[in-house]
PDB file of C-alpha atoms in Angstrom:
ATOM      1  CA  MET A   1      42.206  25.785 -27.155  1.00 58.00           C
ATOM      2  CA  THR A   2      46.066  24.831 -28.568  1.00 86.00           C
ATOM      3  CA  ARG A   3      46.301  21.230 -28.962  1.00 93.00           C
ATOM      4  CA  PRO A   4      49.371  19.527 -29.199  1.00 95.00           C
ATOM      5  CA  ALA A   5      51.555  19.118 -32.796  1.00 97.00           C
ATOM      6  CA  VAL A   6      50.781  15.741 -34.223  1.00 97.00           C
ATOM      7  CA  ASP A   7      52.651  13.437 -36.894  1.00 98.00           C
ATOM      8  CA  VAL A   8      49.860  12.506 -39.595  1.00 98.00           C
ATOM      9  CA  VAL A   9      51.093   9.125 -41.188  1.00 98.00           C
ATOM     10  CA  VAL A  10      49.495   6.747 -43.237  1.00 97.00           C
ATOM     11  CA  PRO A  11      50.172   3.715 -44.523  1.00 95.00           C
ATOM     12  CA  PHE A  12      50.159   3.366 -48.587  1.00 94.00           C
ATOM     13  CA  GLY A  13      50.183  -0.086 -49.793  1.00 91.00           C
ATOM     14  CA  GLY A  14      48.471   0.306 -53.301  1.00 87.00           C
ATOM     15  CA  GLY A  15      45.352   1.327 -55.225  1.00 85.00           C
ATOM     16  CA  ALA A  16      45.127   4.884 -55.542  1.00 87.00           C
ATOM     17  CA  LEU A  17      47.215   7.352 -53.998  1.00 91.00           C
ATOM     18  CA  GLY A  18      45.779  10.468 -56.077  1.00 90.00           C
ATOM     19  CA  PRO A  19      42.236  10.679 -53.163  1.00 92.00           C
ATOM     20  CA  VAL A  20      44.584   9.833 -50.315  1.00 94.00           C
ATOM     21  CA  LEU A  21      47.447  12.806 -51.673  1.00 94.00           C
ATOM     22  CA  ARG A  22      44.317  14.578 -52.024  1.00 94.00           C
ATOM     23  CA  TRP A  23      42.762  14.108 -48.379  1.00 95.00           C
ATOM     24  CA  ALA A  24      46.669  14.262 -46.558  1.00 96.00           C
ATOM     25  CA  GLY A  25      46.710  18.149 -48.618  1.00 96.00           C
ATOM     26  CA  ALA A  26      42.881  19.212 -46.983  1.00 96.00           C
ATOM     27  CA  LEU A  27      44.272  18.239 -43.396  1.00 97.00           C
ATOM     28  CA  GLU A  28      44.623  21.522 -41.348  1.00 96.00           C
ATOM     29  CA  ARG A  29      47.605  21.404 -39.974  1.00 96.00           C
ATOM     30  CA  GLY A  30      48.572  23.297 -36.226  1.00 94.00           C
ATOM     31  CA  ASP A  31      51.952  24.357 -35.992  1.00 93.00           C
ATOM     32  CA  GLY A  32      54.200  21.627 -35.789  1.00 95.00           C
ATOM     33  CA  ASP A  33      51.864  18.997 -37.647  1.00 97.00           C
ATOM     34  CA  THR A  34      53.173  16.457 -40.047  1.00 97.00           C
ATOM     35  CA  VAL A  35      51.825  14.822 -42.382  1.00 98.00           C
ATOM     36  CA  THR A  36      53.556  11.642 -44.149  1.00 97.00           C
ATOM     37  CA  ILE A  37      52.189   9.258 -46.497  1.00 96.00           C
ATOM     38  CA  VAL A  38      54.410   6.077 -46.365  1.00 96.00           C
ATOM     39  CA  ASP A  39      54.248   3.958 -49.793  1.00 94.00           C
ATOM     40  CA  ASN A  40      55.062   0.170 -48.189  1.00 92.00           C
ATOM     41  CA  ARG A  41      54.676  -1.312 -52.600  1.00 90.00           C
ATOM     42  CA  GLU A  42      57.969  -2.776 -52.942  1.00 85.00           C
ATOM     43  CA  ARG A  43      58.855  -0.504 -55.787  1.00 83.00           C
ATOM     44  CA  PRO A  44      57.019   2.501 -55.325  1.00 79.00           C
ATOM     45  CA  GLU A  45      56.251   5.582 -58.398  1.00 75.00           C
ATOM     46  CA  ASP A  46      57.198   8.917 -58.586  1.00 71.00           C
ATOM     47  CA  VAL A  47      54.507  10.977 -57.849  1.00 75.00           C
ATOM     48  CA  ALA A  48      55.284  14.284 -59.422  1.00 73.00           C
ATOM     49  CA  MET A  49      51.706  16.565 -57.384  1.00 85.00           C
ATOM     50  CA  VAL A  50      52.457  16.334 -53.864  1.00 91.00           C
ATOM     51  CA  PRO A  51      50.532  18.926 -52.205  1.00 92.00           C
ATOM     52  CA  PRO A  52      52.898  21.324 -49.933  1.00 93.00           C
ATOM     53  CA  GLY A  53      53.450  20.230 -46.571  1.00 93.00           C
ATOM     54  CA  VAL A  54      52.770  16.185 -47.482  1.00 95.00           C
ATOM     55  CA  ARG A  55      55.772  13.606 -47.474  1.00 95.00           C
ATOM     56  CA  LEU A  56      55.452  10.946 -49.372  1.00 94.00           C
ATOM     57  CA  VAL A  57      58.485   8.429 -48.399  1.00 94.00           C
ATOM     58  CA  ALA A  58      59.182   4.503 -49.384  1.00 93.00           C
ATOM     59  CA  ALA A  59      59.419   1.851 -47.180  1.00 93.00           C
ATOM     60  CA  GLY A  60      59.069  -1.205 -48.979  1.00 91.00           C
ATOM     61  CA  ALA A  61      61.638  -3.407 -47.477  1.00 92.00           C
ATOM     62  CA  ILE A  62      58.778  -5.311 -45.765  1.00 92.00           C
ATOM     63  CA  ALA A  63      55.275  -6.113 -47.076  1.00 91.00           C
ATOM     64  CA  SER A  64      53.332  -4.783 -43.664  1.00 92.00           C
ATOM     65  CA  SER A  65      51.109  -1.829 -42.629  1.00 92.00           C
ATOM     66  CA  TYR A  66      52.718  -1.904 -39.565  1.00 93.00           C
ATOM     67  CA  TYR A  67      56.614  -2.082 -40.864  1.00 95.00           C
ATOM     68  CA  ALA A  68      55.295   1.298 -42.811  1.00 95.00           C
ATOM     69  CA  ARG A  69      53.713   3.030 -39.816  1.00 96.00           C
ATOM     70  CA  ASN A  70      56.564   2.522 -37.075  1.00 96.00           C
ATOM     71  CA  ALA A  71      58.511   4.415 -40.431  1.00 97.00           C
ATOM     72  CA  GLY A  72      56.740   7.110 -40.833  1.00 97.00           C
ATOM     73  CA  ALA A  73      56.803   7.267 -37.094  1.00 98.00           C
ATOM     74  CA  ARG A  74      59.760   7.178 -36.532  1.00 97.00           C
ATOM     75  CA  LEU A  75      60.159  10.206 -39.016  1.00 97.00           C
ATOM     76  CA  GLY A  76      58.621  13.041 -36.092  1.00 97.00           C
ATOM     77  CA  ARG A  77      58.910  14.426 -33.430  1.00 97.00           C
ATOM     78  CA  ALA A  78      55.494  15.734 -32.119  1.00 98.00           C
ATOM     79  CA  PRO A  79      54.210  14.742 -28.665  1.00 97.00           C
ATOM     80  CA  TRP A  80      51.132  12.509 -30.121  1.00 97.00           C
ATOM     81  CA  ILE A  81      50.840  10.126 -33.603  1.00 97.00           C
ATOM     82  CA  LEU A  82      47.605  10.156 -35.547  1.00 96.00           C
ATOM     83  CA  PHE A  83      47.550   6.351 -37.370  1.00 95.00           C
ATOM     84  CA  LEU A  84      45.324   6.482 -40.511  1.00 93.00           C
ATOM     85  CA  ASP A  85      44.711   4.043 -43.047  1.00 90.00           C
ATOM     86  CA  ALA A  86      44.833   4.991 -47.157  1.00 92.00           C
ATOM     87  CA  ASP A  87      41.296   4.696 -47.251  1.00 86.00           C
ATOM     88  CA  VAL A  88      39.320   6.602 -44.641  1.00 86.00           C
ATOM     89  CA  GLU A  89      38.680  10.328 -46.294  1.00 87.00           C
ATOM     90  CA  PRO A  90      39.228  12.033 -42.895  1.00 91.00           C
ATOM     91  CA  PRO A  91      37.426  15.892 -42.728  1.00 92.00           C
ATOM     92  CA  ALA A  92      39.792  19.042 -42.756  1.00 96.00           C
ATOM     93  CA  ASP A  93      39.454  19.733 -38.937  1.00 95.00           C
ATOM     94  CA  LEU A  94      39.940  16.346 -37.387  1.00 94.00           C
ATOM     95  CA  LEU A  95      43.172  16.680 -36.043  1.00 94.00           C
ATOM     96  CA  ASP A  96      41.390  20.066 -33.513  1.00 94.00           C
ATOM     97  CA  ARG A  97      38.221  17.355 -33.768  1.00 92.00           C
ATOM     98  CA  LEU A  98      40.855  14.419 -31.627  1.00 90.00           C
ATOM     99  CA  PHE A  99      41.845  16.868 -29.151  1.00 92.00           C
ATOM    100  CA  THR A 100      38.754  18.033 -28.137  1.00 91.00           C
ATOM    101  CA  PRO A 101      38.334  18.082 -25.552  1.00 90.00           C
ATOM    102  CA  ALA A 102      42.088  17.336 -24.039  1.00 91.00           C
ATOM    103  CA  PRO A 103      42.884  14.429 -23.700  1.00 91.00           C
ATOM    104  CA  GLY A 104      44.181  13.665 -20.203  1.00 90.00           C
ATOM    105  CA  GLU A 105      47.797  13.555 -18.757  1.00 91.00           C
ATOM    106  CA  ARG A 106      47.384   9.380 -18.855  1.00 90.00           C
ATOM    107  CA  THR A 107      45.706   9.443 -22.107  1.00 88.00           C
ATOM    108  CA  GLY A 108      47.980   6.986 -23.801  1.00 84.00           C
ATOM    109  CA  VAL A 109      45.459   6.349 -27.249  1.00 81.00           C
ATOM    110  CA  LEU A 110      42.407   8.111 -28.822  1.00 81.00           C
ATOM    111  CA  ALA A 111      41.072   6.111 -30.488  1.00 79.00           C
ATOM    112  CA  GLY A 112      38.679   8.271 -33.397  1.00 64.00           C
ATOM    113  CA  GLU A 113      35.545   6.669 -34.954  1.00 59.00           C
ATOM    114  CA  ILE A 114      35.405   5.034 -38.355  1.00 57.00           C
ATOM    115  CA  LEU A 115      31.365   5.266 -40.589  1.00 55.00           C
ATOM    116  CA  ASP A 116      32.504   2.730 -43.118  1.00 57.00           C
ATOM    117  CA  GLU A 117      29.975   3.231 -46.045  1.00 63.00           C
ATOM    118  CA  GLU A 118      27.119   1.430 -47.437  1.00 68.00           C
ATOM    119  CA  PRO A 119      28.608  -1.447 -49.574  1.00 67.00           C
ATOM    120  CA  PRO A 120      26.763  -1.058 -53.372  1.00 71.00           C
ATOM    121  CA  PRO A 121      24.704  -3.697 -54.583  1.00 80.00           C
ATOM    122  CA  GLY A 122      25.837  -6.994 -55.566  1.00 81.00           C
ATOM    123  CA  ALA A 123      28.790  -6.933 -52.815  1.00 70.00           C
ATOM    124  CA  PRO A 124      30.040  -9.893 -51.888  1.00 76.00           C
ATOM    125  CA  VAL A 125      27.562 -11.414 -48.440  1.00 75.00           C
ATOM    126  CA  ALA A 126      31.448 -10.891 -46.721  1.00 73.00           C
ATOM    127  CA  VAL A 127      31.280  -7.533 -46.809  1.00 61.00           C
ATOM    128  CA  ARG A 128      27.739  -6.678 -46.514  1.00 66.00           C
ATOM    129  CA  TYR A 129      28.229  -8.625 -43.055  1.00 64.00           C
ATOM    130  CA  ALA A 130      31.318  -6.833 -41.916  1.00 61.00           C
ATOM    131  CA  TRP A 131      29.545  -3.640 -42.642  1.00 53.00           C
ATOM    132  CA  LEU A 132      25.669  -5.309 -40.991  1.00 60.00           C
ATOM    133  CA  LYS A 133      28.482  -5.837 -37.973  1.00 56.00           C
ATOM    134  CA  ARG A 134      30.551  -1.737 -37.729  1.00 54.00           C
ATOM    135  CA  SER A 135      33.587  -4.384 -37.894  1.00 54.00           C
ATOM    136  CA  MET A 136      35.822  -1.957 -37.943  1.00 51.00           C
ATOM    137  CA  SER A 137      33.848   0.396 -35.031  1.00 54.00           C
ATOM    138  CA  GLN A 138      36.296   1.234 -32.236  1.00 54.00           C
ATOM    139  CA  ALA A 139      33.173   0.057 -30.058  1.00 57.00           C
ATOM    140  CA  GLY A 140      33.291  -3.143 -31.017  1.00 56.00           C
ATOM    141  CA  LEU A 141      36.733  -3.692 -29.507  1.00 51.00           C
ATOM    142  CA  ALA A 142      38.174  -4.504 -25.802  1.00 49.00           C
ATOM    143  CA  GLU A 143      39.094  -2.401 -24.073  1.00 58.00           C
ATOM    144  CA  GLY A 144      42.796  -1.507 -24.530  1.00 57.00           C
ATOM    145  CA  PHE A 145      42.550  -1.413 -27.989  1.00 59.00           C
ATOM    146  CA  ALA A 146      42.388   0.245 -30.869  1.00 61.00           C
ATOM    147  CA  GLN A 147      41.936   0.409 -34.489  1.00 59.00           C
ATOM    148  CA  THR A 148      45.201   1.333 -36.353  1.00 71.00           C
ATOM    149  CA  ALA A 149      43.039   2.410 -38.870  1.00 72.00           C
ATOM    150  CA  HIS A 150      42.452   5.767 -37.487  1.00 75.00           C
ATOM    151  CA  CYS A 151      43.913   6.080 -33.371  1.00 89.00           C
ATOM    152  CA  ALA A 152      46.124   9.171 -32.142  1.00 91.00           C
ATOM    153  CA  VAL A 153      48.928   7.235 -29.710  1.00 94.00           C
ATOM    154  CA  ARG A 154      50.489   9.869 -27.475  1.00 96.00           C
ATOM    155  CA  ARG A 155      54.674   8.884 -28.661  1.00 97.00           C
ATOM    156  CA  GLU A 156      55.690   8.718 -25.448  1.00 96.00           C
ATOM    157  CA  ALA A 157      53.745   5.274 -25.357  1.00 94.00           C
ATOM    158  CA  PHE A 158      54.177   4.398 -28.322  1.00 95.00           C
ATOM    159  CA  GLU A 159      58.058   4.130 -28.437  1.00 96.00           C
ATOM    160  CA  ALA A 160      57.925   2.687 -24.546  1.00 95.00           C
ATOM    161  CA  ALA A 161      56.018  -0.267 -25.908  1.00 93.00           C
ATOM    162  CA  GLY A 162      58.603  -0.266 -28.872  1.00 95.00           C
ATOM    163  CA  GLY A 163      56.165   0.734 -31.738  1.00 94.00           C
ATOM    164  CA  PHE A 164      54.395  -1.909 -33.963  1.00 89.00           C
ATOM    165  CA  ARG A 165      55.394  -5.294 -34.289  1.00 89.00           C
ATOM    166  CA  GLU A 166      56.948  -4.980 -38.218  1.00 88.00           C
ATOM    167  CA  ALA A 167      56.338  -8.605 -39.426  1.00 81.00           C
ATOM    168  CA  VAL A 168      52.966  -8.451 -38.883  1.00 76.00           C
ATOM    169  CA  ARG A 169      50.747  -8.195 -42.412  1.00 68.00           C
ATOM    170  CA  SER A 170      47.332  -7.402 -40.446  1.00 65.00           C
ATOM    171  CA  GLY A 171      45.006  -7.163 -37.657  1.00 57.00           C
TER     172      GLY A 171
END
């Protein structure tokens, strides 16, 4: 099966960039696929070891992951945009998995599953509750919604909607 090209966009707001660069570099890519990590910090740091095939860009004008997602999406041209959060650890073959089976012609969004690791002993009650309720699960959302931590959007639909509201910080 040949799948469409995908622009992977990862907003990064802080924490350790090394693990993000590692999994981003390990993603299996095909012709036309791109991987862009958008550093949304006010003062991005220089990073010497960006893996081949991964682009790291600064976009700190607005402290919003949605601003960063829009900035990253504007850099691509592939027919699909895959948004992944920096704390997601995708399998290397994620792009092929997302498009097996191929989506229908009128499909605008593919919502990928998000599996949370069990919280460590002594984790705060809110963290344990969120894990028990599978708060990041795509299954618990109302029809027509997807967690932006892991969703692919057809570029045509994304552009028709005008992208994300950039002033929104989260949610």
